[in-house]
PDB file of C-alpha atoms in Angstrom:
ATOM      1  CA  ALA A1018       0.000   0.000   0.000  1.00 90.00           C
ATOM      2  CA  ILE A1019       2.883   2.382   0.758  1.00 94.00           C
ATOM      3  CA  THR A1020       4.415   1.816  -2.688  1.00 96.00           C
ATOM      4  CA  ALA A1021       1.099   2.528  -4.387  1.00 97.00           C
ATOM      5  CA  ARG A1022       0.668   5.768  -2.445  1.00 96.00           C
ATOM      6  CA  ASN A1023       4.250   6.804  -3.251  1.00 96.00           C
ATOM      7  CA  CYS A1024       3.499   6.299  -6.948  1.00 97.00           C
ATOM      8  CA  THR A1025       0.241   8.216  -6.593  1.00 97.00           C
ATOM      9  CA  TYR A1026       2.003  11.203  -5.057  1.00 97.00           C
ATOM     10  CA  ASP A1027       4.627  11.112  -7.819  1.00 97.00           C
ATOM     11  CA  LEU A1028       1.789  11.142 -10.338  1.00 97.00           C
ATOM     12  CA  LEU A1029       0.072  14.020  -8.529  1.00 97.00           C
ATOM     13  CA  GLN A1030       3.306  15.997  -8.742  1.00 97.00           C
ATOM     14  CA  LYS A1031       3.361  15.520 -12.524  1.00 96.00           C
ATOM     15  CA  CYS A1032      -0.338  16.425 -12.739  1.00 95.00           C
ATOM     16  CA  GLY A1033       0.309  19.529 -10.660  1.00 94.00           C
ATOM     17  CA  GLU A1034       3.049  20.605 -13.039  1.00 92.00           C
ATOM     18  CA  LEU A1035       0.698  20.150 -16.006  1.00 91.00           C
ATOM     19  CA  CYS A1036      -2.299  21.847 -14.376  1.00 89.00           C
ATOM     20  CA  ILE A1037      -0.395  25.094 -13.885  1.00 90.00           C
ATOM     21  CA  SER A1038      -1.344  26.099 -17.411  1.00 87.00           C
ATOM     22  CA  ASP A1039      -5.104  25.712 -16.714  1.00 86.00           C
ATOM     23  CA  ASP A1040      -6.031  28.992 -15.016  1.00 83.00           C
ATOM     24  CA  ARG A1041      -9.517  27.742 -14.169  1.00 84.00           C
ATOM     25  CA  ARG A1042      -8.245  24.889 -12.011  1.00 88.00           C
ATOM     26  CA  ILE A1043      -4.731  25.981 -11.295  1.00 91.00           C
ATOM     27  CA  PHE A1044      -4.741  25.205  -7.574  1.00 94.00           C
ATOM     28  CA  GLU A1045      -6.747  21.946  -7.586  1.00 95.00           C
ATOM     29  CA  ILE A1046      -3.714  19.678  -7.126  1.00 97.00           C
ATOM     30  CA  PRO A1047      -2.105  21.766  -4.348  1.00 97.00           C
ATOM     31  CA  LYS A1048      -5.475  21.899  -2.566  1.00 97.00           C
ATOM     32  CA  LEU A1049      -5.728  18.111  -2.736  1.00 97.00           C
ATOM     33  CA  LEU A1050      -2.153  17.716  -1.537  1.00 98.00           C
ATOM     34  CA  PHE A1051      -2.753  20.000   1.442  1.00 98.00           C
ATOM     35  CA  LYS A1052      -5.674  17.773   2.458  1.00 98.00           C
ATOM     36  CA  CYS A1053      -3.413  14.750   2.064  1.00 98.00           C
ATOM     37  CA  VAL A1054      -0.599  16.184   4.165  1.00 98.00           C
ATOM     38  CA  ILE A1055      -3.121  16.874   6.933  1.00 98.00           C
ATOM     39  CA  PHE A1056      -4.871  13.496   6.960  1.00 97.00           C
ATOM     40  CA  GLU A1057      -2.307  11.046   5.549  1.00 96.00           C
ATOM     41  CA  GLU A1058      -0.609   8.519   7.808  1.00 96.00           C
ATOM     42  CA  GLU A1059       2.512   9.884   9.461  1.00 96.00           C
ATOM     43  CA  ILE A1060       4.818   7.644   7.408  1.00 96.00           C
ATOM     44  CA  MET A1061       3.599   9.325   4.164  1.00 97.00           C
ATOM     45  CA  LYS A1062       3.367  12.956   5.295  1.00 98.00           C
ATOM     46  CA  SER A1063       6.975  13.736   4.419  1.00 97.00           C
ATOM     47  CA  LYS A1064       6.395  12.426   0.865  1.00 98.00           C
ATOM     48  CA  VAL A1065       3.367  14.694   0.425  1.00 98.00           C
ATOM     49  CA  ALA A1066       5.296  17.639   1.880  1.00 98.00           C
ATOM     50  CA  ASN A1067       8.131  16.951  -0.579  1.00 98.00           C
ATOM     51  CA  VAL A1068       5.671  17.023  -3.486  1.00 98.00           C
ATOM     52  CA  LEU A1069       4.293  20.375  -2.270  1.00 98.00           C
ATOM     53  CA  ASP A1070       7.873  21.657  -1.948  1.00 98.00           C
ATOM     54  CA  ALA A1071       8.619  20.530  -5.510  1.00 97.00           C
ATOM     55  CA  LEU A1072       5.516  22.256  -6.912  1.00 97.00           C
ATOM     56  CA  LEU A1073       6.029  25.589  -5.143  1.00 97.00           C
ATOM     57  CA  PRO A1074       8.845  26.871  -7.422  1.00 96.00           C
ATOM     58  CA  LYS A1075       6.725  26.044 -10.475  1.00 95.00           C
ATOM     59  CA  TYR A1076       3.881  28.184  -9.134  1.00 93.00           C
ATOM     60  CA  GLN A1077       6.303  30.925  -8.148  1.00 92.00           C
ATOM     61  CA  HIS A1078       7.625  30.945 -11.699  1.00 92.00           C
ATOM     62  CA  LYS A1079       4.111  31.027 -13.159  1.00 89.00           C
ATOM     63  CA  PHE A1080       3.187  34.082 -11.106  1.00 85.00           C
ATOM     64  CA  ASN A1081       6.625  35.756 -11.044  1.00 80.00           C
ATOM     65  CA  ALA A1082       6.352  35.556  -7.268  1.00 61.00           C
ATOM     66  CA  ARG A1083      10.015  34.979  -6.592  1.00 52.00           C
ATOM     67  CA  ASN A1084      12.272  37.639  -5.205  1.00 48.00           C
ATOM     68  CA  GLU A1085      14.352  37.647  -8.408  1.00 48.00           C
ATOM     69  CA  HIS A1086      11.954  40.161  -9.957  1.00 43.00           C
ATOM     70  CA  GLU A1087      12.993  42.631  -7.252  1.00 44.00           C
ATOM     71  CA  MET A1088      16.716  42.380  -7.969  1.00 43.00           C
ATOM     72  CA  ASP A1089      18.646  45.131  -9.736  1.00 40.00           C
ATOM     73  CA  VAL A1090      19.411  44.592 -13.425  1.00 45.00           C
ATOM     74  CA  ASP A1091      22.654  46.018 -14.925  1.00 45.00           C
ATOM     75  CA  ASP A1092      23.316  48.136 -11.830  1.00 42.00           C
ATOM     76  CA  GLU A1093      20.179  50.185 -12.394  1.00 44.00           C
ATOM     77  CA  PRO A1094      18.156  50.621  -9.245  1.00 43.00           C
ATOM     78  CA  ASN A1095      15.212  48.292  -8.763  1.00 42.00           C
ATOM     79  CA  ILE A1096      14.143  47.517 -12.338  1.00 39.00           C
ATOM     80  CA  THR A1097      11.441  44.930 -11.850  1.00 46.00           C
ATOM     81  CA  LYS A1098       9.509  42.477 -13.940  1.00 48.00           C
ATOM     82  CA  GLU A1099       5.784  43.013 -13.761  1.00 52.00           C
ATOM     83  CA  PRO A1100       4.033  40.334 -11.755  1.00 54.00           C
ATOM     84  CA  ASN A1101       2.052  37.908 -13.897  1.00 56.00           C
ATOM     85  CA  PHE A1102      -1.138  37.485 -11.863  1.00 62.00           C
ATOM     86  CA  ASP A1103      -4.344  38.875 -10.510  1.00 69.00           C
ATOM     87  CA  GLN A1104      -4.137  38.789  -6.728  1.00 73.00           C
ATOM     88  CA  HIS A1105      -7.577  37.165  -6.561  1.00 81.00           C
ATOM     89  CA  GLN A1106      -6.303  34.044  -8.337  1.00 84.00           C
ATOM     90  CA  VAL A1107      -4.913  32.717  -5.063  1.00 88.00           C
ATOM     91  CA  VAL A1108      -8.293  32.880  -3.256  1.00 90.00           C
ATOM     92  CA  PRO A1109      -9.283  29.225  -3.962  1.00 92.00           C
ATOM     93  CA  LEU A1110      -6.086  28.067  -2.245  1.00 94.00           C
ATOM     94  CA  LEU A1111      -6.635  30.007   0.990  1.00 95.00           C
ATOM     95  CA  PRO A1112      -9.007  27.553   2.762  1.00 97.00           C
ATOM     96  CA  ALA A1113      -6.580  24.681   2.167  1.00 98.00           C
ATOM     97  CA  LEU A1114      -3.714  26.764   3.544  1.00 98.00           C
ATOM     98  CA  LEU A1115      -5.780  27.738   6.584  1.00 98.00           C
ATOM     99  CA  ASP A1116      -6.691  24.101   7.230  1.00 98.00           C
ATOM    100  CA  ALA A1117      -3.030  23.101   6.971  1.00 98.00           C
ATOM    101  CA  ILE A1118      -1.784  25.873   9.257  1.00 97.00           C
ATOM    102  CA  CYS A1119      -4.433  24.990  11.867  1.00 98.00           C
ATOM    103  CA  SER A1120      -3.858  21.236  11.699  1.00 97.00           C
ATOM    104  CA  LEU A1121      -1.918  19.189  14.218  1.00 97.00           C
ATOM    105  CA  SER A1122       0.502  18.000  11.531  1.00 97.00           C
ATOM    106  CA  SER A1123       3.889  19.686  11.620  1.00 97.00           C
ATOM    107  CA  HIS A1124       4.421  18.688   7.974  1.00 98.00           C
ATOM    108  CA  ALA A1125       1.171  20.415   7.000  1.00 98.00           C
ATOM    109  CA  LYS A1126       2.016  23.551   8.974  1.00 98.00           C
ATOM    110  CA  LEU A1127       5.488  23.817   7.472  1.00 98.00           C
ATOM    111  CA  SER A1128       4.243  23.227   3.912  1.00 98.00           C
ATOM    112  CA  ALA A1129       1.520  25.831   4.307  1.00 98.00           C
ATOM    113  CA  ALA A1130       3.981  28.334   5.760  1.00 97.00           C
ATOM    114  CA  LYS A1131       6.299  27.820   2.772  1.00 97.00           C
ATOM    115  CA  TRP A1132       3.443  28.397   0.288  1.00 96.00           C
ATOM    116  CA  ILE A1133       2.239  31.461   2.160  1.00 95.00           C
ATOM    117  CA  ALA A1134       5.714  33.000   2.342  1.00 94.00           C
ATOM    118  CA  GLY A1135       6.783  31.879  -1.123  1.00 93.00           C
ATOM    119  CA  LEU A1136       3.632  32.563  -3.122  1.00 92.00           C
ATOM    120  CA  VAL A1137       0.637  34.083  -1.349  1.00 90.00           C
ATOM    121  CA  TYR A1138       2.593  36.895   0.299  1.00 87.00           C
ATOM    122  CA  HIS A1139       4.012  37.953  -3.070  1.00 81.00           C
ATOM    123  CA  MET A1140       0.602  37.860  -4.698  1.00 76.00           C
ATOM    124  CA  ASP A1141      -1.098  40.070  -2.096  1.00 69.00           C
ATOM    125  CA  GLN A1142       1.216  41.930   0.251  1.00 66.00           C
ATOM    126  CA  GLU A1143      -1.609  43.874   1.870  1.00 65.00           C
TER     127      GLU A1143
END
């Protein structure tokens, strides 16, 4: 059963990478994974957290939410790339992040904190 779940989470990672291009359902896989990291057996939680960690940079790239867009280019002060998002796009992900942060699972809390700091904060700094 553990091997099958490992394969499933590997497949969900690939699906998550592919779903990034579908703006209508862009956060469906991360939302599912946050539920999994909350409720999965302890032995599998680190696997789910690793999949969330692997997907985060892909989402950051999609939304230009990394700090690289704030770095100076050719010694000119603070030339930035325009962010590539509407701040409301992240709204469907918020309940899953809240559930993860409030859960008893340390893996879920840490994964949610990484997504909040690495993506949500950059999408809506207010």
